[in-house]
GROMACS .gro file of C-alpha atoms in nm:
model
  199
    1UNK     CA    1   0.000   0.000   0.000
    2UNK     CA    2   0.134   0.340  -0.093
    3UNK     CA    3   0.228   0.559   0.200
    4UNK     CA    4   0.013   0.866   0.253
    5UNK     CA    5   0.187   1.180   0.126
    6UNK     CA    6   0.256   1.464   0.366
    7UNK     CA    7   0.204   1.835   0.309
    8UNK     CA    8   0.581   1.878   0.315
    9UNK     CA    9   0.739   1.572   0.158
   10UNK     CA   10   1.087   1.654   0.288
   11UNK     CA   11   1.137   1.816   0.631
   12UNK     CA   12   1.384   2.086   0.528
   13UNK     CA   13   1.536   2.319   0.784
   14UNK     CA   14   1.262   2.554   0.899
   15UNK     CA   15   0.991   2.335   0.747
   16UNK     CA   16   0.680   2.228   0.933
   17UNK     CA   17   0.338   2.074   0.893
   18UNK     CA   18   0.014   2.067   1.091
   19UNK     CA   19  -0.284   1.855   0.988
   20UNK     CA   20  -0.603   1.856   1.198
   21UNK     CA   21  -0.890   1.616   1.136
   22UNK     CA   22  -1.214   1.529   1.313
   23UNK     CA   23  -1.281   1.182   1.446
   24UNK     CA   24  -1.639   1.170   1.563
   25UNK     CA   25  -1.674   1.498   1.752
   26UNK     CA   26  -1.312   1.521   1.862
   27UNK     CA   27  -1.024   1.694   1.688
   28UNK     CA   28  -0.708   1.493   1.640
   29UNK     CA   29  -0.367   1.599   1.515
   30UNK     CA   30  -0.309   1.352   1.235
   31UNK     CA   31   0.026   1.504   1.143
   32UNK     CA   32   0.259   1.756   1.304
   33UNK     CA   33   0.631   1.806   1.264
   34UNK     CA   34   0.882   2.088   1.257
   35UNK     CA   35   1.254   2.144   1.208
   36UNK     CA   36   1.490   2.403   1.353
   37UNK     CA   37   1.442   2.697   1.395
   38UNK     CA   38   1.066   2.623   1.393
   39UNK     CA   39   0.902   2.446   1.686
   40UNK     CA   40   0.536   2.340   1.721
   41UNK     CA   41   0.364   2.257   2.049
   42UNK     CA   42   0.008   2.135   2.106
   43UNK     CA   43  -0.083   2.139   2.477
   44UNK     CA   44  -0.460   2.126   2.445
   45UNK     CA   45  -0.745   1.966   2.252
   46UNK     CA   46  -1.105   2.026   2.354
   47UNK     CA   47  -1.389   1.872   2.155
   48UNK     CA   48  -1.346   1.964   1.792
   49UNK     CA   49  -1.084   2.233   1.862
   50UNK     CA   50  -0.705   2.191   1.871
   51UNK     CA   51  -0.464   2.451   2.009
   52UNK     CA   52  -0.112   2.476   1.863
   53UNK     CA   53   0.168   2.717   1.953
   54UNK     CA   54   0.411   2.840   1.689
   55UNK     CA   55   0.753   2.885   1.851
   56UNK     CA   56   1.115   2.945   1.751
   57UNK     CA   57   1.428   2.815   1.920
   58UNK     CA   58   1.641   3.083   2.079
   59UNK     CA   59   1.355   3.326   2.123
   60UNK     CA   60   1.351   3.471   1.774
   61UNK     CA   61   1.460   3.464   1.411
   62UNK     CA   62   1.793   3.589   1.277
   63UNK     CA   63   1.915   3.681   0.931
   64UNK     CA   64   1.902   3.381   0.700
   65UNK     CA   65   1.631   3.195   0.892
   66UNK     CA   66   1.348   3.077   0.667
   67UNK     CA   67   1.028   2.917   0.797
   68UNK     CA   68   0.791   2.727   0.568
   69UNK     CA   69   0.477   2.598   0.742
   70UNK     CA   70   0.186   2.411   0.580
   71UNK     CA   71  -0.143   2.376   0.770
   72UNK     CA   72  -0.437   2.158   0.671
   73UNK     CA   73  -0.767   2.176   0.861
   74UNK     CA   74  -0.997   1.898   0.749
   75UNK     CA   75  -1.377   1.883   0.737
   76UNK     CA   76  -1.542   2.020   1.051
   77UNK     CA   77  -1.224   2.064   1.256
   78UNK     CA   78  -1.113   2.384   1.430
   79UNK     CA   79  -0.760   2.510   1.493
   80UNK     CA   80  -0.638   2.792   1.717
   81UNK     CA   81  -0.284   2.887   1.619
   82UNK     CA   82  -0.098   3.113   1.865
   83UNK     CA   83   0.257   3.222   1.936
   84UNK     CA   84   0.411   3.210   2.283
   85UNK     CA   85   0.530   3.568   2.258
   86UNK     CA   86   0.615   3.831   1.999
   87UNK     CA   87   0.793   3.707   1.687
   88UNK     CA   88   1.133   3.869   1.740
   89UNK     CA   89   1.339   3.936   1.428
   90UNK     CA   90   1.704   4.011   1.500
   91UNK     CA   91   1.932   4.227   1.289
   92UNK     CA   92   2.054   4.100   0.953
   93UNK     CA   93   2.417   3.986   0.955
   94UNK     CA   94   2.638   3.886   0.660
   95UNK     CA   95   2.662   3.513   0.590
   96UNK     CA   96   2.422   3.231   0.515
   97UNK     CA   97   2.290   3.022   0.803
   98UNK     CA   98   2.253   2.647   0.768
   99UNK     CA   99   1.915   2.671   0.939
  100UNK     CA  100   1.744   2.799   0.627
  101UNK     CA  101   1.569   2.667   0.320
  102UNK     CA  102   1.551   2.808  -0.030
  103UNK     CA  103   1.203   2.936  -0.114
  104UNK     CA  104   1.070   3.144  -0.396
  105UNK     CA  105   0.948   3.478  -0.264
  106UNK     CA  106   0.804   3.701  -0.537
  107UNK     CA  107   0.772   3.996  -0.303
  108UNK     CA  108   1.145   4.061  -0.330
  109UNK     CA  109   1.096   4.174  -0.689
  110UNK     CA  110   0.938   4.483  -0.533
  111UNK     CA  111   1.253   4.583  -0.344
  112UNK     CA  112   1.557   4.658  -0.556
  113UNK     CA  113   1.768   4.870  -0.319
  114UNK     CA  114   1.855   4.602  -0.066
  115UNK     CA  115   2.030   4.334  -0.271
  116UNK     CA  116   2.285   4.245  -0.005
  117UNK     CA  117   2.032   4.239   0.278
  118UNK     CA  118   1.789   4.029   0.077
  119UNK     CA  119   2.043   3.749   0.052
  120UNK     CA  120   2.048   3.719   0.432
  121UNK     CA  121   1.691   3.822   0.507
  122UNK     CA  122   1.452   3.652   0.747
  123UNK     CA  123   1.146   3.498   0.581
  124UNK     CA  124   0.829   3.317   0.680
  125UNK     CA  125   0.587   3.146   0.441
  126UNK     CA  126   0.266   2.997   0.581
  127UNK     CA  127   0.012   2.810   0.371
  128UNK     CA  128  -0.333   2.725   0.513
  129UNK     CA  129  -0.593   2.494   0.363
  130UNK     CA  130  -0.933   2.513   0.532
  131UNK     CA  131  -1.197   2.255   0.445
  132UNK     CA  132  -1.576   2.311   0.447
  133UNK     CA  133  -1.726   2.376   0.793
  134UNK     CA  134  -1.377   2.416   0.938
  135UNK     CA  135  -1.236   2.713   1.128
  136UNK     CA  136  -0.894   2.872   1.163
  137UNK     CA  137  -0.820   3.123   1.438
  138UNK     CA  138  -0.476   3.265   1.361
  139UNK     CA  139  -0.403   3.489   1.661
  140UNK     CA  140  -0.028   3.531   1.709
  141UNK     CA  141   0.148   3.797   1.912
  142UNK     CA  142   0.284   4.081   1.695
  143UNK     CA  143   0.608   4.078   1.498
  144UNK     CA  144   0.884   4.288   1.656
  145UNK     CA  145   1.172   4.376   1.423
  146UNK     CA  146   1.496   4.483   1.591
  147UNK     CA  147   1.734   4.744   1.452
  148UNK     CA  148   1.857   4.661   1.099
  149UNK     CA  149   1.625   4.359   1.067
  150UNK     CA  150   1.513   4.261   0.716
  151UNK     CA  151   1.192   4.058   0.731
  152UNK     CA  152   0.942   3.920   0.479
  153UNK     CA  153   0.625   3.723   0.548
  154UNK     CA  154   0.377   3.561   0.310
  155UNK     CA  155   0.055   3.394   0.425
  156UNK     CA  156  -0.185   3.216   0.189
  157UNK     CA  157  -0.531   3.099   0.289
  158UNK     CA  158  -0.721   2.850   0.073
  159UNK     CA  159  -1.073   2.850   0.216
  160UNK     CA  160  -1.331   2.611   0.079
  161UNK     CA  161  -1.703   2.679   0.081
  162UNK     CA  162  -1.844   2.717   0.436
  163UNK     CA  163  -1.494   2.732   0.582
  164UNK     CA  164  -1.400   3.025   0.806
  165UNK     CA  165  -1.089   3.208   0.922
  166UNK     CA  166  -1.004   3.485   1.167
  167UNK     CA  167  -0.664   3.632   1.080
  168UNK     CA  168  -0.455   3.866   1.295
  169UNK     CA  169  -0.144   4.015   1.135
  170UNK     CA  170   0.021   4.297   1.326
  171UNK     CA  171   0.356   4.457   1.402
  172UNK     CA  172   0.514   4.671   1.674
  173UNK     CA  173   0.744   4.965   1.605
  174UNK     CA  174   1.038   4.784   1.766
  175UNK     CA  175   1.211   4.791   2.103
  176UNK     CA  176   1.085   5.134   2.204
  177UNK     CA  177   1.226   5.103   2.556
  178UNK     CA  178   1.583   5.121   2.419
  179UNK     CA  179   1.511   5.379   2.151
  180UNK     CA  180   1.453   5.141   1.858
  181UNK     CA  181   1.139   5.280   1.700
  182UNK     CA  182   1.089   5.193   1.332
  183UNK     CA  183   1.465   5.127   1.315
  184UNK     CA  184   1.447   4.806   1.111
  185UNK     CA  185   1.564   4.800   0.750
  186UNK     CA  186   1.270   4.627   0.580
  187UNK     CA  187   0.931   4.479   0.665
  188UNK     CA  188   0.699   4.314   0.417
  189UNK     CA  189   0.382   4.117   0.490
  190UNK     CA  190   0.120   3.993   0.247
  191UNK     CA  191  -0.196   3.789   0.306
  192UNK     CA  192  -0.361   3.617   0.012
  193UNK     CA  193  -0.709   3.465   0.050
  194UNK     CA  194  -0.848   3.218  -0.205
  195UNK     CA  195  -1.209   3.101  -0.174
  196UNK     CA  196  -1.445   2.870  -0.355
  197UNK     CA  197  -1.794   2.990  -0.434
  198UNK     CA  198  -2.124   2.808  -0.453
  199UNK     CA  199  -2.244   2.706  -0.800
   0.00000   0.00000   0.00000
């Protein structure tokens, strides 16, 4: 019998997968894995709802870190996706970290004045697939970019008919307490929502 394919066939550095299904009236995590610097933790399931925390080792992301997370919420299931604290993005430094994966990021075509920084930028790509009668609550803490950070984030939501999503995407001005207010080099965030319509 052919093995069931995963959302991410190869667990590259920074790659991760969450798959939530409904067995009877109870949510189950049918698949969940992550690789450094990404960490996933699910401390709680209640009825048809699963709670998962999106974490990073070391308390934040540094230049060259790339996270690629795929999430699948199957028919009737509900997922609450949180972060343990703010997503901290440290300053960009020269050099390529091993804890990174190569991803295509079309948003960088929009920024032509930061060629060197782009090569060592911090990136997150999240892809969500929400089945009919399913619900995603994406409620992370805000992104906090430190001085000279170069950060890009892309989130795609594929929502089938009768599926629902609540999406929170927000940012702070930086570490205001030490005078870092809007001191980062680059911040880019895009949310794309694809839906299916009746008929």
